[in-house]
Each structure stands twice: as C-alpha cells, then as structure tokens.
XYZ file of C-alpha atoms in Angstrom:
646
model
C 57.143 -50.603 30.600
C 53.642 -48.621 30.492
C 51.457 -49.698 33.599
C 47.755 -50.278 32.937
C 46.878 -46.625 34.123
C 49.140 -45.138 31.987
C 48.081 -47.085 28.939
C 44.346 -46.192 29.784
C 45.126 -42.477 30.305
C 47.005 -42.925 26.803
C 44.145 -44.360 25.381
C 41.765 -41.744 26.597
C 44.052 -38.924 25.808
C 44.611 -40.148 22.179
C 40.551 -40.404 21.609
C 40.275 -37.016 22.805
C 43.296 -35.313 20.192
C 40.925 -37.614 17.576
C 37.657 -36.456 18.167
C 38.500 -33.046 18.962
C 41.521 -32.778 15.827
C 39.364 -30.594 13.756
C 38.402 -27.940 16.701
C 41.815 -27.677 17.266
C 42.749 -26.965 14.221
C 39.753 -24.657 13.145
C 41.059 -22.402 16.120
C 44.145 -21.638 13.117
C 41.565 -20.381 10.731
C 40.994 -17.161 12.653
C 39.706 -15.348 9.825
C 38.900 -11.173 9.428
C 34.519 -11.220 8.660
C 35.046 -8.330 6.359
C 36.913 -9.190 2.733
C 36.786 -6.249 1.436
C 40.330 -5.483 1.371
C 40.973 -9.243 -0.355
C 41.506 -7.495 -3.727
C 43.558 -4.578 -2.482
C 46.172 -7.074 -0.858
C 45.920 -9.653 -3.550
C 49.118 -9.497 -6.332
C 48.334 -9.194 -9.661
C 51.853 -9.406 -11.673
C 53.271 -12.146 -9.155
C 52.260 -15.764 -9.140
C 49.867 -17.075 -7.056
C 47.918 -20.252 -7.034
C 44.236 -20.006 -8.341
C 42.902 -20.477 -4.349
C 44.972 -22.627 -2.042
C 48.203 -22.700 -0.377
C 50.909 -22.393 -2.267
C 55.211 -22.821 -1.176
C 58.287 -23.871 -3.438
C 58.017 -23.497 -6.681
C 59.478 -26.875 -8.402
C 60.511 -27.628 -11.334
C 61.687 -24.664 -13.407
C 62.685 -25.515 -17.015
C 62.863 -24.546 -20.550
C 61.835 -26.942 -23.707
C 63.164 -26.000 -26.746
C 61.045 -27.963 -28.728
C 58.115 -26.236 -27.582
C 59.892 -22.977 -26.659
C 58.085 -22.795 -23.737
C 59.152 -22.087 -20.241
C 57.828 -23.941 -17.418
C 57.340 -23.743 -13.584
C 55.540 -26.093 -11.068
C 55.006 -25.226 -7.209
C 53.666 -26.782 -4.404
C 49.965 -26.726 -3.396
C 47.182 -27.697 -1.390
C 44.010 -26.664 -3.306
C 41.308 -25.210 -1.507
C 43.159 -24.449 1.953
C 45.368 -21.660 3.016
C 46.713 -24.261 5.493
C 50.102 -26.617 4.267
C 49.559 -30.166 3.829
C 48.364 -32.560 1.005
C 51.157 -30.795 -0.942
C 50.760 -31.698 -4.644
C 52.206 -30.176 -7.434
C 50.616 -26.821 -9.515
C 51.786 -25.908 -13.576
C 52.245 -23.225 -14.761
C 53.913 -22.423 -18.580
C 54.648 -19.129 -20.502
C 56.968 -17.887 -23.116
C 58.606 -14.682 -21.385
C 58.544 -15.726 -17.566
C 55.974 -12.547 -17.029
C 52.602 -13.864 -18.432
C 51.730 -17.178 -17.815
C 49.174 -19.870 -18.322
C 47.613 -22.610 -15.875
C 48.060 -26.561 -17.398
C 45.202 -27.250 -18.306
C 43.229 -24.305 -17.004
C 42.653 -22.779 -13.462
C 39.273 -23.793 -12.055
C 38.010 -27.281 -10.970
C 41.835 -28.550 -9.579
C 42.705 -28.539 -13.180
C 45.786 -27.294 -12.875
C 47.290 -29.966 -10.641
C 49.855 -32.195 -12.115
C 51.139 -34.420 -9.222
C 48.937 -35.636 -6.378
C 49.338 -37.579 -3.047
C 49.508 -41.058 -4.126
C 48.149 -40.618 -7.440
C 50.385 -43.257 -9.543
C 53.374 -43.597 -6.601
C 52.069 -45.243 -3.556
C 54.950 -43.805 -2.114
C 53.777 -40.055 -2.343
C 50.791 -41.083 -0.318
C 51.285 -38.297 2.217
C 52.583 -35.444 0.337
C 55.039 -34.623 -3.508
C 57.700 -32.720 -2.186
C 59.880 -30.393 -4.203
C 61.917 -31.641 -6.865
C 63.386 -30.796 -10.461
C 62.664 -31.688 -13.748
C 64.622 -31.566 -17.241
C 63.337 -31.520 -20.815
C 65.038 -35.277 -21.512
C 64.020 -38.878 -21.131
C 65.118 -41.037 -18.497
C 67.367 -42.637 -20.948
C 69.270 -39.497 -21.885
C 67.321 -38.168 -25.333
C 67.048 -34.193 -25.072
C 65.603 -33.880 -28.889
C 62.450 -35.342 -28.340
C 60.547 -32.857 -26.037
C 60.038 -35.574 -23.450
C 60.290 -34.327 -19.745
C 61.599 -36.464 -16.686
C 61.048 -34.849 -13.074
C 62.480 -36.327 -10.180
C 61.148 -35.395 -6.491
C 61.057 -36.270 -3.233
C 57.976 -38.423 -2.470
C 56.796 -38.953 0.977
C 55.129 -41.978 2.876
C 54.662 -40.524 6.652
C 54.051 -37.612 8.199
C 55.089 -35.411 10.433
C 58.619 -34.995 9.188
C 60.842 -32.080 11.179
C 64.551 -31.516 11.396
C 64.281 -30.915 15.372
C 61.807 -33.672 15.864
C 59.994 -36.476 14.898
C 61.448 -38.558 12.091
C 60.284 -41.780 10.837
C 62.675 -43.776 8.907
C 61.681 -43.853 4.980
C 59.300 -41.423 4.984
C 61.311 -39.902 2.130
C 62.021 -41.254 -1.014
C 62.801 -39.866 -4.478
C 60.591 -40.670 -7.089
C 60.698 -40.686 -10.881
C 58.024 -39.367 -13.889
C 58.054 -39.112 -17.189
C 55.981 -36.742 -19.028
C 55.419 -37.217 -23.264
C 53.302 -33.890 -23.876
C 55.157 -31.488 -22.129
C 54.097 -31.778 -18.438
C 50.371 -31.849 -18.934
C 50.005 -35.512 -18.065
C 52.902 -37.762 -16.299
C 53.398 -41.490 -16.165
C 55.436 -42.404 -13.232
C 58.271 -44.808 -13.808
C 56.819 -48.524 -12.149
C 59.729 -49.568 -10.405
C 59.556 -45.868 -8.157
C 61.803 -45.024 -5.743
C 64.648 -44.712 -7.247
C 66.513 -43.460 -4.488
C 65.441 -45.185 -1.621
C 67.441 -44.039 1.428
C 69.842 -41.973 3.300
C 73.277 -42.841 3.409
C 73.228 -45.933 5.967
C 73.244 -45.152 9.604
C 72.598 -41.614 9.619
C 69.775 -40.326 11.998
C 68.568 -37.652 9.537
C 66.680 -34.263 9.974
C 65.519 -34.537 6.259
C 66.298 -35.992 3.152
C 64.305 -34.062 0.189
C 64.266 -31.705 -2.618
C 66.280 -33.555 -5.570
C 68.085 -31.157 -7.922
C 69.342 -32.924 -11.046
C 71.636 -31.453 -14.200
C 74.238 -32.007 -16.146
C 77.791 -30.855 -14.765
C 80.965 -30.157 -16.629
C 82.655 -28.294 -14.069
C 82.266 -31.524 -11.885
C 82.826 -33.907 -14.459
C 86.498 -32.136 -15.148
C 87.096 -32.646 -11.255
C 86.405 -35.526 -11.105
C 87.794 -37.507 -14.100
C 89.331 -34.759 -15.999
C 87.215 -34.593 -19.202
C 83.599 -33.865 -19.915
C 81.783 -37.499 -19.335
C 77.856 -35.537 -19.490
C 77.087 -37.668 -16.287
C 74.435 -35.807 -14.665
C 74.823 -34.826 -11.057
C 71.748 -34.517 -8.107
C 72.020 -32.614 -4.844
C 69.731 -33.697 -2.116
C 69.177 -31.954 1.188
C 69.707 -33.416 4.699
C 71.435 -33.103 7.797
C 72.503 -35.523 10.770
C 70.558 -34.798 13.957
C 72.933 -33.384 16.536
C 75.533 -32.898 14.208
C 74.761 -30.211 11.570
C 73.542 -29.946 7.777
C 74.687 -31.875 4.698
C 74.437 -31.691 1.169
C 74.285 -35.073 -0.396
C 75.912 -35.447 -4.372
C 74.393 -38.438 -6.280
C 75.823 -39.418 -9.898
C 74.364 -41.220 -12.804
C 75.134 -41.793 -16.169
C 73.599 -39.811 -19.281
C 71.853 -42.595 -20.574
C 69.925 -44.105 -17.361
C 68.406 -41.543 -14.535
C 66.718 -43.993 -12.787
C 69.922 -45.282 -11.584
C 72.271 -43.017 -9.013
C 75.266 -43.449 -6.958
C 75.620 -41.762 -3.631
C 79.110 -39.755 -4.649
C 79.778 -37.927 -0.886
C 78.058 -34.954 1.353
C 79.289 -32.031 -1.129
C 78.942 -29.565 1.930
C 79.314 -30.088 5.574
C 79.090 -27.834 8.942
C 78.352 -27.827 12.124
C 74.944 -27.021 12.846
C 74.175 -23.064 13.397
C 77.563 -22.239 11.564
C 77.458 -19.247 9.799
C 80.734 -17.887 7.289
C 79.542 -14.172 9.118
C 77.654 -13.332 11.544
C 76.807 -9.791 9.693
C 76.763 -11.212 5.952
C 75.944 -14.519 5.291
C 73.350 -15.334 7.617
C 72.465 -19.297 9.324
C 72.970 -22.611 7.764
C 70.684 -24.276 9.912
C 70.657 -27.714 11.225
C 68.868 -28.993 7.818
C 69.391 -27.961 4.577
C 66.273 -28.018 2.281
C 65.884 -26.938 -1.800
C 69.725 -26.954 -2.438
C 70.848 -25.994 -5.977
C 74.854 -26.127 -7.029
C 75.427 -24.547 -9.770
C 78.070 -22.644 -11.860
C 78.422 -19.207 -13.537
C 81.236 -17.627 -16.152
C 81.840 -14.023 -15.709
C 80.612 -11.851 -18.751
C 82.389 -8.945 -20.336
C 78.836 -6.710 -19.564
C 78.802 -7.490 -15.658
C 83.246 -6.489 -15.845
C 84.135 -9.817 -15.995
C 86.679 -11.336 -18.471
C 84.273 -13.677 -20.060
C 86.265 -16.647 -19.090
C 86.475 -17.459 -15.234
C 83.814 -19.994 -13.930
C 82.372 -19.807 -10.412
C 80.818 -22.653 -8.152
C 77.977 -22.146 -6.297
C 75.506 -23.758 -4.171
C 72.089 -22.055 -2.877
C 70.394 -23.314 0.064
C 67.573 -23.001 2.373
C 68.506 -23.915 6.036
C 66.574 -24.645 8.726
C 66.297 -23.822 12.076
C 69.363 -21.665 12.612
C 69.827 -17.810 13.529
C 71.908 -14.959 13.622
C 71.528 -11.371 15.255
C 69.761 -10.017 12.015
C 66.914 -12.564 11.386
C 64.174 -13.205 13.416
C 63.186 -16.209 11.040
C 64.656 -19.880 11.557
C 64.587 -19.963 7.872
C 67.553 -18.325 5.500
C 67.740 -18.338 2.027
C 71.789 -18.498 1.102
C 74.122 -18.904 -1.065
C 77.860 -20.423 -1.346
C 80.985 -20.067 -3.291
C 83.159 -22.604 -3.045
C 86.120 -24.576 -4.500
C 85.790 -28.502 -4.770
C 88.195 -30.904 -3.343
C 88.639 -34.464 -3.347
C 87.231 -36.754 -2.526
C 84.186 -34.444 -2.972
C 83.192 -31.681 -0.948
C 83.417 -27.865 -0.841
C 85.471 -25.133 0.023
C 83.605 -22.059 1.267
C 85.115 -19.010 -0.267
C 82.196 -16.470 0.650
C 78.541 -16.622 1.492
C 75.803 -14.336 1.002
C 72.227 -14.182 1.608
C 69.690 -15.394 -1.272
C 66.920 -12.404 0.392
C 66.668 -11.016 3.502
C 63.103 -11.009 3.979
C 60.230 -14.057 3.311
C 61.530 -15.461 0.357
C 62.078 -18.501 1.018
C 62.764 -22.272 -1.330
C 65.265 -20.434 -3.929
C 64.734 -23.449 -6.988
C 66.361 -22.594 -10.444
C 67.352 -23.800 -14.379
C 69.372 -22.642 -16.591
C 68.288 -21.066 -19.773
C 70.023 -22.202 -22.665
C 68.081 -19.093 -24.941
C 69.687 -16.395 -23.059
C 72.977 -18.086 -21.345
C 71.754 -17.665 -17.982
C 70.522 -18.855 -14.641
C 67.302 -18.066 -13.457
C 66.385 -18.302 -9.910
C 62.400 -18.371 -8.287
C 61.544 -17.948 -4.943
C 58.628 -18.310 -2.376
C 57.377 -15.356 -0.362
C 55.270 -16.380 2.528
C 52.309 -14.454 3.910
C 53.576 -11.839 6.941
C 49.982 -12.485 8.333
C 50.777 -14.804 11.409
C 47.493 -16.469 10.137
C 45.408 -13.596 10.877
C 42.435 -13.080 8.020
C 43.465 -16.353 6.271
C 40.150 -17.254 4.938
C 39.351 -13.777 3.861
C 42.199 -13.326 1.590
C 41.218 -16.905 0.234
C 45.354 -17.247 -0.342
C 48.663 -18.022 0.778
C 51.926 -17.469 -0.590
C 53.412 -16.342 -3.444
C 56.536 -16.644 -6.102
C 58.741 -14.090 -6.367
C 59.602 -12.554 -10.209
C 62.200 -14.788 -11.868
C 65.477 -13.146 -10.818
C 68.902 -13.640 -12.836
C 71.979 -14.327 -10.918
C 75.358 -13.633 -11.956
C 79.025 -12.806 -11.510
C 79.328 -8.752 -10.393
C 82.908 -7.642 -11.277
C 83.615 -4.746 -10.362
C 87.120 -3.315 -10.427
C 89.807 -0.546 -8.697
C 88.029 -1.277 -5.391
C 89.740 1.088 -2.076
C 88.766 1.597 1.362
C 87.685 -2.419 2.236
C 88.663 -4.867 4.537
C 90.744 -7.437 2.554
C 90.658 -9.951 5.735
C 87.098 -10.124 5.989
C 85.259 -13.539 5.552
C 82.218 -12.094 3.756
C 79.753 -12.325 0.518
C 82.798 -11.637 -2.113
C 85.813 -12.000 -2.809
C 89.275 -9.896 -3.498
C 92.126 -10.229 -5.937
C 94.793 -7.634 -5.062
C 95.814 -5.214 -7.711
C 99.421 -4.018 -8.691
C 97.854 -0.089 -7.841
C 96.866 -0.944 -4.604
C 93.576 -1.201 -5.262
C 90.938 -4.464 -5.336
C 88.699 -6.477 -7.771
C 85.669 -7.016 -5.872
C 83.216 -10.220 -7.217
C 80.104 -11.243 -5.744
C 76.838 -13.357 -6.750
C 74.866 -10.061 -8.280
C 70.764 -10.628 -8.245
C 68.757 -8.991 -10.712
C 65.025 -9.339 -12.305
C 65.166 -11.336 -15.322
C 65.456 -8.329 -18.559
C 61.894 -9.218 -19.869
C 60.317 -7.657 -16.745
C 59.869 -4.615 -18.848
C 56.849 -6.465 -20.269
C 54.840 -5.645 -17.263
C 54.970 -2.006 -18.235
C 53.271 -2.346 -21.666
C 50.188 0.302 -22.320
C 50.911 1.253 -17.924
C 51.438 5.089 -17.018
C 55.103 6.478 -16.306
C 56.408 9.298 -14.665
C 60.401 10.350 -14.268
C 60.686 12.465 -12.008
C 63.684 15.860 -11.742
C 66.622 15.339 -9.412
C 65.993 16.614 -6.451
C 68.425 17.554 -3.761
C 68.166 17.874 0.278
C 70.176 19.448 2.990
C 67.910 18.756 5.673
C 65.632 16.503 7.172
C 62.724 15.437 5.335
C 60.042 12.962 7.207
C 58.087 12.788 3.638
C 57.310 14.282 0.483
C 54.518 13.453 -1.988
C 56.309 12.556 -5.317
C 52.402 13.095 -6.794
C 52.069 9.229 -7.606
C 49.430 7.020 -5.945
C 48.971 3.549 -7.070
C 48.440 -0.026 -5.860
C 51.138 -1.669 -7.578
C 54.198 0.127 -9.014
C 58.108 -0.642 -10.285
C 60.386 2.218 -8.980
C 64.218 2.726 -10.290
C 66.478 5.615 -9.248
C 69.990 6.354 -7.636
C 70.126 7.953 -4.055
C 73.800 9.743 -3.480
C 73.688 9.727 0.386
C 76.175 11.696 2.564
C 77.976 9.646 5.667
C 75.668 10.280 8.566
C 72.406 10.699 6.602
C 70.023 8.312 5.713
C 67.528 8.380 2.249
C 64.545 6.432 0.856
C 61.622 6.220 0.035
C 58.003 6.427 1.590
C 55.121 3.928 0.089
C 51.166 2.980 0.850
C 51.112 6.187 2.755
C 47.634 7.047 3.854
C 46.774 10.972 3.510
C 45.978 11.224 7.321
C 49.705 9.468 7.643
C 48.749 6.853 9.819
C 49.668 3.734 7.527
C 53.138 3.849 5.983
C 56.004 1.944 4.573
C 59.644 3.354 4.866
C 62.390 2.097 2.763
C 65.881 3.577 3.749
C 69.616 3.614 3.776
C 71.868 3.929 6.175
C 74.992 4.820 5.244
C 77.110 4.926 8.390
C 76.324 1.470 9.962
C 75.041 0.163 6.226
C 72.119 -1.581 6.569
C 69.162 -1.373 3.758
C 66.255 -0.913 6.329
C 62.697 -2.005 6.017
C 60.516 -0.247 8.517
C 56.967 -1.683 8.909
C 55.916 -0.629 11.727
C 53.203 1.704 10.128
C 52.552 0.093 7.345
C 48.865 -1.631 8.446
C 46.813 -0.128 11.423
C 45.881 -4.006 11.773
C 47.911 -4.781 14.557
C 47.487 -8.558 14.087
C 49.762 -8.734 10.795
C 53.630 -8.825 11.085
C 55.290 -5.298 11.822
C 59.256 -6.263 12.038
C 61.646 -4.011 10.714
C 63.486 -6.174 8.115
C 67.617 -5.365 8.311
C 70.235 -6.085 5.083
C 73.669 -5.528 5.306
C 74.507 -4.108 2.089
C 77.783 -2.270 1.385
C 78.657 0.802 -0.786
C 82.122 0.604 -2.783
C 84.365 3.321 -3.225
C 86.781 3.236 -6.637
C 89.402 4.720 -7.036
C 88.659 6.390 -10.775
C 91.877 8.903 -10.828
C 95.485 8.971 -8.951
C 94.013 12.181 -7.067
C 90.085 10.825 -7.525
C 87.826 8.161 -5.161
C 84.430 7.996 -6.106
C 81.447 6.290 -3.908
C 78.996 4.057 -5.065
C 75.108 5.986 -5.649
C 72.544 3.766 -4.169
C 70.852 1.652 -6.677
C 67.313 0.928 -5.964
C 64.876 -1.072 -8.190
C 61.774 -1.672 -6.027
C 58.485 -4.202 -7.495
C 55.611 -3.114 -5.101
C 52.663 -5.633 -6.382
C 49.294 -4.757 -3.994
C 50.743 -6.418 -0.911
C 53.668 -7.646 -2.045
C 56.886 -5.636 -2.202
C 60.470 -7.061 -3.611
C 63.410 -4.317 -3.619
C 66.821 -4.940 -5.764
C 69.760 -2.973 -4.382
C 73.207 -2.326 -6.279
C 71.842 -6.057 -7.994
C 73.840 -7.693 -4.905
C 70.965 -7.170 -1.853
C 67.672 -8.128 -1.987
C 64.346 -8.190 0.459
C 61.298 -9.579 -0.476
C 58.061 -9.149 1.896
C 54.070 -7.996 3.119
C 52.641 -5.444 3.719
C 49.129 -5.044 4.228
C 47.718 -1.301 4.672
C 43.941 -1.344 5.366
C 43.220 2.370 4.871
C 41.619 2.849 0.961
C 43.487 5.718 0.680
C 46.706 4.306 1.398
C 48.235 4.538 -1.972
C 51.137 7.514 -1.491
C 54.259 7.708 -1.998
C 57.321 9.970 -1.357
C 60.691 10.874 -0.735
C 62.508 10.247 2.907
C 65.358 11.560 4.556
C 67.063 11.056 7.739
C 70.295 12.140 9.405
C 72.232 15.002 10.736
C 73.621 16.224 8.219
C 74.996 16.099 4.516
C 73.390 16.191 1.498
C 70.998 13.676 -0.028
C 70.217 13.830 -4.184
C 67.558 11.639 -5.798
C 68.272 11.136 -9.924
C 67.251 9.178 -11.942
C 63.782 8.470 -10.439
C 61.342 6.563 -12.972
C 58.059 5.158 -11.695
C 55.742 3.005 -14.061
C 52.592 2.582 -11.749
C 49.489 0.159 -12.775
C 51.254 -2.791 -13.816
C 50.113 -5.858 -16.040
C 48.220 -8.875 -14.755
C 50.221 -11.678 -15.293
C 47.914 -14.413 -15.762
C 45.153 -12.889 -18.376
C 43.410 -15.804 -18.801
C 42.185 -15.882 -15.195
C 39.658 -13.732 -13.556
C 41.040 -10.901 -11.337
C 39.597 -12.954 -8.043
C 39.735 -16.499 -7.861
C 38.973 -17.473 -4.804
C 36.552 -20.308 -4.722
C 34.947 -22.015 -1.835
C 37.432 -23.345 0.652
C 37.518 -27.659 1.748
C 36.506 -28.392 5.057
C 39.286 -28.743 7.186
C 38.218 -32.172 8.323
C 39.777 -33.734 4.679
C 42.604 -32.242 5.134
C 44.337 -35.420 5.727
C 48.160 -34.723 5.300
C 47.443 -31.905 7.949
C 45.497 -33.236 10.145
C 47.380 -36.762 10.761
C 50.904 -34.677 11.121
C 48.561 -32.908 13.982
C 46.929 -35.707 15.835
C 50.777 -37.941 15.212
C 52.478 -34.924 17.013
C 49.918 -34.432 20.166
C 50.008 -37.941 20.409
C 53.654 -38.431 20.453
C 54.305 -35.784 22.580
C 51.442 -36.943 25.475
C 53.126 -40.284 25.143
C 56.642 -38.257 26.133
C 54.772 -36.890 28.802
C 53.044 -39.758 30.243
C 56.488 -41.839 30.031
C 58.253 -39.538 31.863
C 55.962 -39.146 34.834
C-alpha cells in the first residue's frame, strides 16, 4: 500500500508531467529555421499526405463497378508527429496518378476519424482492410465494407503498457464508393482476444475470400471469407490469429486458431529472413499460382503470409521493425508450416498492406517508408512519411540452378532435378507494369556499355536530375564490387553509393555522404541478395548479371534487384548542386561491364490536381490529444513504478 508521502509526491509529480506535457513534447519539434530545401527533399511521383503525418496505408482495393482503384492510409492532419490516427483516401485508375476524396485542402480528404460514428475509435482508427461487397455478401452492387481495428485507450506497446480492450475491430459500410461511410450500429464486431491471453497487440484486420483454405479445411470451395489479425502473447512470442465467417454475414466471425506461431525473436535465418518480433502487426496471407512468363508451370499455388514484426533483431538491421514474408504449408487443425522466409525490404518500408487485382490477375503490395530524419527539421519539411510505388509480387521460377546449398533454410526453395541441377522459386518483387506512366513527355538517355578493369571511385554518366528511374545489368567479376553513384555534389562532398558485392553478396547502401547535415540518418543499409549460376550447356555455367531497377524520387530512393531484393529509404543532400550521378567500382580485380543502362530523369507528379507544395499551417501541439495522453499515461505510469519500488 502507497503511504501518504508517496501518494502526495505522486500527486505532485503527475501535476507537473500535466502542466508541463506540451514543453516536453515541443522539445520533439526541433525544427531546421531555413526551408529552403523543403521542395528539393519533398517526392513528387510517391504518395504523400497533403501536410500531416502519414504511416500504413489501409485499405487497398479495386471496384469494378467504378473501375477505380483505391487506397486509404493513416494520418494525423496538420502534425508531423503520430497520434489522432484517422484514415486519408486516395483513388486513381492506373495506381500512378491519383486523386484526394473529396479534395486535398481543409481535412477534406479524411474518411475515418477518432470517434466520429464508433465511440470505440475514440483514441485512434487503426489499419484495416476493406472489400468492394456488402456486409451481407453482394459484390455487384459497388457497395464497400472496411473492417479495422478501432481503439479506446492509449498508449498501446508490445513491450509495455497494455490495457485490456483497448482494441477492437470495427465495421463500415460505404454506398458511394468510400467517399462517405456509415458505421454498422451494433460496432465491435470482434470484441476481444482469444480469452486469457496477456497480449502485446491485437490490430490490423485483413479480410478476403480463400479457396486455398476453404479446400483445407472442408475440401470444397464454401466462399467463406477468412481475416488475419495480428498479436502476440507477452513473454511468449508472436501470433497470427485466423477468424472465419460466412459469405453472407461479415459482421459475424469465429476465432478459427493462431495460423502462425514462434517464439519471440525467432528468425528462419539469421542472414535471410530477418526478425519476427515479439508482435506481429499488418499481417496479410495470401496465395499466388506460378505463371508460364515468371518459368512457372501455370498451375502450382503458393501460400504466403507477410508480416510486420515488432521489436526483434538480427545482425543486419539496426531497426526493431522488419517487413517479412512466409511460405508455408497448412496443417490441421490450422496453422503453418514455414518452408522459407524472406524479407518484404530491407530498408524503411515498413506496414506491407495488399489486394488482389482481379483486372490483371495479380497481387499488389504498398508499403510505408518512414522519414530517416531522427526528427531533425520536422516542421520545415511540413511532412512525414511516405508510400512506396505499388509493387507486384509473384512466384520467380527459375530453372537448371548449380553451385547452391540445397540444405540451407533460406528465402526459396529447391526441387532436385534428374541432371543434377535445381529449380530455384522465391517470392519475386517488382513495380507494378504501369509505372512506365511516370515517364510520359520526361527526357531519356541509354547510355553505351561500358567496361572496367580497374578501380573507378566515380564517373559522371552526364545526367543530373532530382528525381530519376534507372534500369541496367552490372556483370561483376568475384572480388570486385559495381554500382552506381547518385546526388553527387560537384565539389564531391555529398554522395550516395549503391553497390554490389559479389564475394560476401550483400546489395550495399552507403549513406554516409549522402547529406553534410549530420543530424539526419547516415547507416549503411545491408541486403543479402544472391546471384544464381545455371547451368545452360553440358560443358556451359552461366552467372546471373546484376539486375538493377532503381526509383530515386527527390529524397526518396526505392531500388529493385534481380525482382527478389528490395531497399527502400532517405536521403537528404543539402548542397543545390547535388544532382550527379555516375558509375562505381570497387575491388581488386576482374572486370566490371555496365549494359543496358537507361535513365528517364524528371519524372511525373503523381497527384496533378494538387499544388507542388502543400504544406499548410501546422496544429498546435497542445490538441494533439491521442499524443499527448499516450505521453502524460506513460510518465505517469512509469513515476508510479518508480515511486512503488522505492
């Protein structure tokens, strides 16, 4: 029991953290006086919110009776701080240009808002999912039901604090296509954790039709619809929670089993499949058939699950945040198999949420990137965050494999061949096909191939620009190393240095020049990424050429390699002139050829009905309510540790 002088101290200390809450937090708005460089850092063919903070994009889908594609996100309007999270709208009908709903000024574009219509999303509308079809199972008329998490308490944390039913999942409906929502009266409809777990989190519902689970389970097609939900029991490790419910009623689920469960901090390998945490978070399982074009045979499905995980860490990530994926196998009752993992990207991007599109057969994946400015200059750029271009994922087949280590627990998979040889499969990433739409009326350049037997720090390829897309093959020598240099400055002192290395292979991100503000994040980013040999005659082995396809957007820089590896990340060079780039090579020896090098430089703006800049005046921090009582709730609690224990 407290004694009087302890509950006074209490009392004293808690009036302080009240008065003083917005000080305290105004000392995280440590802001750069000069803006000139906002528009020089600020993406212009990436989405971005109109002038808040922005993380997961929600809600990706297609309606085919508009023909419209569709993507919400999470917000806080007017801050570049998290909390209040409500939901943002976007639509567009190629997944390159897109539109606000309704329009982007005056907090128009906000669909869902803390406690607006769900008393029970009073402190926050977490990710969720939506699905052109009615609660009741019609998918003809247009109308769209979205199902998220909504939250009643703050703070929330998978390695502290957690109040019991601060999560829920809610229900709405939407009859126009997501501009306005009605949200279903009798809300939650998911209302706890399985009973008795102490939870780290219970959020992000992901709901779709499954055949592949509806054949394990009963053995035909039954079009129940399946939802994931992320969790994870404290002290034990992560889980994956399946739900089921019929195709005629989705306000009504049944908790099915944890589809996947390890130990906390278990990874599949420590070099290629990076953390799962202690909490799981914005979980998607899905399946893919192998195609003919990607050397499949057009008939073989594939289960998957992508997941971000909390808290966990390897030797290669500095972050307590992965973005993975899983292949598995399911097994009864209902769980699954790892066969291989892999990492989603191995830089920011972060919140992987995706749909299928029924247009194109495929399955589209959107990320988050956060800011690499450890809060530095927040106000100045007047944003924070950004999604990543929609990326396809798929099965890469890829066949008469040699020289690979059959008995290694990695991100693919092997099926011996009679010659001694391998098939090699793997979840292959790739920017969705339409991407070419950025380069409309843009300037292009291919460049010759050019060949080096010797060490080359850099070389001007004659191309300066802001924002570029870069594709071309590197055939790198063991021993040597080859890439590219970008934002170079002409006195050299800001640079960016993409490379491969070939004998330990790691794709290598090396930052440490890129801004001469020593505030923003410098870490050299590392991805594993292995080159396969195939064996192409009896007396013939031929080595995979190095496959880049790199998006650099202002600030913001996404590279593709081999359509297996990707790393998306800042960088923020402050010199005007830092708009070069060049060829690099490394090593001791060897040869190093560049072919295939195309460059299409001045991109599009992808959102052409907004102004170039904005930014509008940011809110006070004092409103930022969310925020500010997760702040004051987590001083408090923790003085009351302290006093308790004295």
């Amino acid at each position: 029991m407290l004694k009087m002088k302890d509950t006074i101290c209490l009392s004293l200390l808690f009036y302080i953290v009240n008065i003083h809450c917005e000080d305290l937090w105004k000392l995280n708005l440590t802001t750069l006086e000069d803006n000139s460089l906002f528009l020089q850092w600020r993406p212009t063919y990436h989405i971005l919110s109109p002038n808040s903070w922005m993380n997961d994009p929600c809600g990706p889908y297609y309606n085919p009776k508009t023909h419209t594609y569709h993507l919400f996100y999470q917000v806080q309007p007017g801050f570049i701080q998290w909390g209040n999270i409500s939901w943002g709208h976007l639509k567009s009908t190629d997944m390159i240009f897109w539109e606000d709903v309704t329009a982007w000024t005056n907090e128009d574009y906000l669909t869902f808002t803390p406690g607006q219509g769900n008393n029970e999303s009073r402190m926050g509308v977490f990710t969720g999912s939506a699905l052109p079809v009615s609660p009741t199972g019609d998918e003809t008329s247009g109308i769209v039901t979205v199902i998220y998490t909504s939250v009643k308490f703050l703070p929330i944390s998978w390695n502290g604090f957690y109040q019991t039913g601060s999560e829920t999942q809610s229900l709405a409906v939407s009859f126009d296509d997501g501009i306005t929502f009605e949200h279903y009266d009798k809300n939650p409809i998911v209302v706890s954790p399985p009973s008795g777990w102490n939870v780290t989190g219970w959020r992000d519902p992901k709901f779709e039709k499954s055949k592949e689970i509806d054949l394990f389970l009963y053995g035909t097609n039954q079009e129940n619809y399946y939802m994931t939900i992320s969790s994870g029991i404290r002290g034990v490790g992560p889980r994956l929670l399946l739900y089921q419910s019929s195709s005629t009623n989705l306000t009504h689920w049944t908790y099915l089993g944890s589809l996947l469960s390890v130990p906390g901090n278990f990874t599949f390998n420590q070099e290629w499949s990076g953390s799962f945490g202690f909490n799981f978070e914005v979980a998607n399982c899905f399946s893919l058939r192998e195609k003919f074009e990607d050397g499949g045979d057009n008939e073989t499905i594939h289960m998957f699950t992508a997941i971000g995980t909390e808290g966990g860490n390897t030797s290669l990530h500095q972050s307590t945040h992965w973005s993975i994926w899983i292949e598995g196998n399911l097994r009864k009752p209902i769980d699954m198999d790892i066969l291989a993992s892999g990492v989603m990207d191995w830089g920011d991007a972060y919140a992987f949420n995706s749909f299928y599109d029924p247009v194109y057969d495929r399955r589209i994946f959107y990320g988050w990137v956060r800011e690499s400015h450890r809060s530095y200059g927040e106000r100045a750029f007047g944003y924070n965050g950004q999604i990543t271009l929609p990326r396809e994922v798929f099965i890469q087949v890829i066949s008469n494999v040699v020289h690979i280590n059959e008995s290694l627990n990695a991100s693919w998979t092997l099926t011996s061949n009679q010659d001694e040889t391998f098939t090699f499969k793997t979840l292959g990433i790739r920017p969705i096909d339409e991407i070419v739409n950025l380069r409309k009326t843009n300037e292009f350049i291919r460049k010759q191939s050019q060949k080096f037997h010797q060490r080359i720090d850099y070389l001007h390829m004659n191309v300066t620009s802001l924002n570029f897309e870069l594709k071309g093959n590197i055939n790198i020598s063991l021993n040597s190393t080859a890439g590219f240099v970008f934002r170079r400055s002409t006195n050299g002192l800001e640079y960016t240095t993409l490379y491969y290395n070939s004998s330990n292979e790691y794709l290598i991100l090396n930052r440490t020049s890129s801004s001469l503000i020593k505030q923003f994040d410098d870490q050299t980013i590392y991805a594993k990424h292995l080159l396969l040999t195939r064996q192409i005659s009896t007396n013939f082995v031929e080595k995979e050429l190095l496959s880049l396809h790199i998006f650099l957007d202002n600030s913001l820089l996404e590279v593709y390699v081999n359509n297996r590896t990707v790393i998306s990340t800042h960088i923020y060079p402050s010199l005007s002139d830092s708009l070069e780039l060049g060829y690099f090579v490394g090593g001791t020896d060897g040869t190093v050829e560049f072919s295939d090098v195309s460059i299409w430089f001045n991109l599009q703006n992808a959102f052409s009905l907004r102004p170039l800049n904005t930014s509008t005046h940011l809110v006070n921090p004092s409103v930022n309510n969310a925020a500010i009582h997760s702040f004051q709730l987590s001083v408090f609690l923790f003085l009351f540790y302290l006093f308790h224990s004295l």
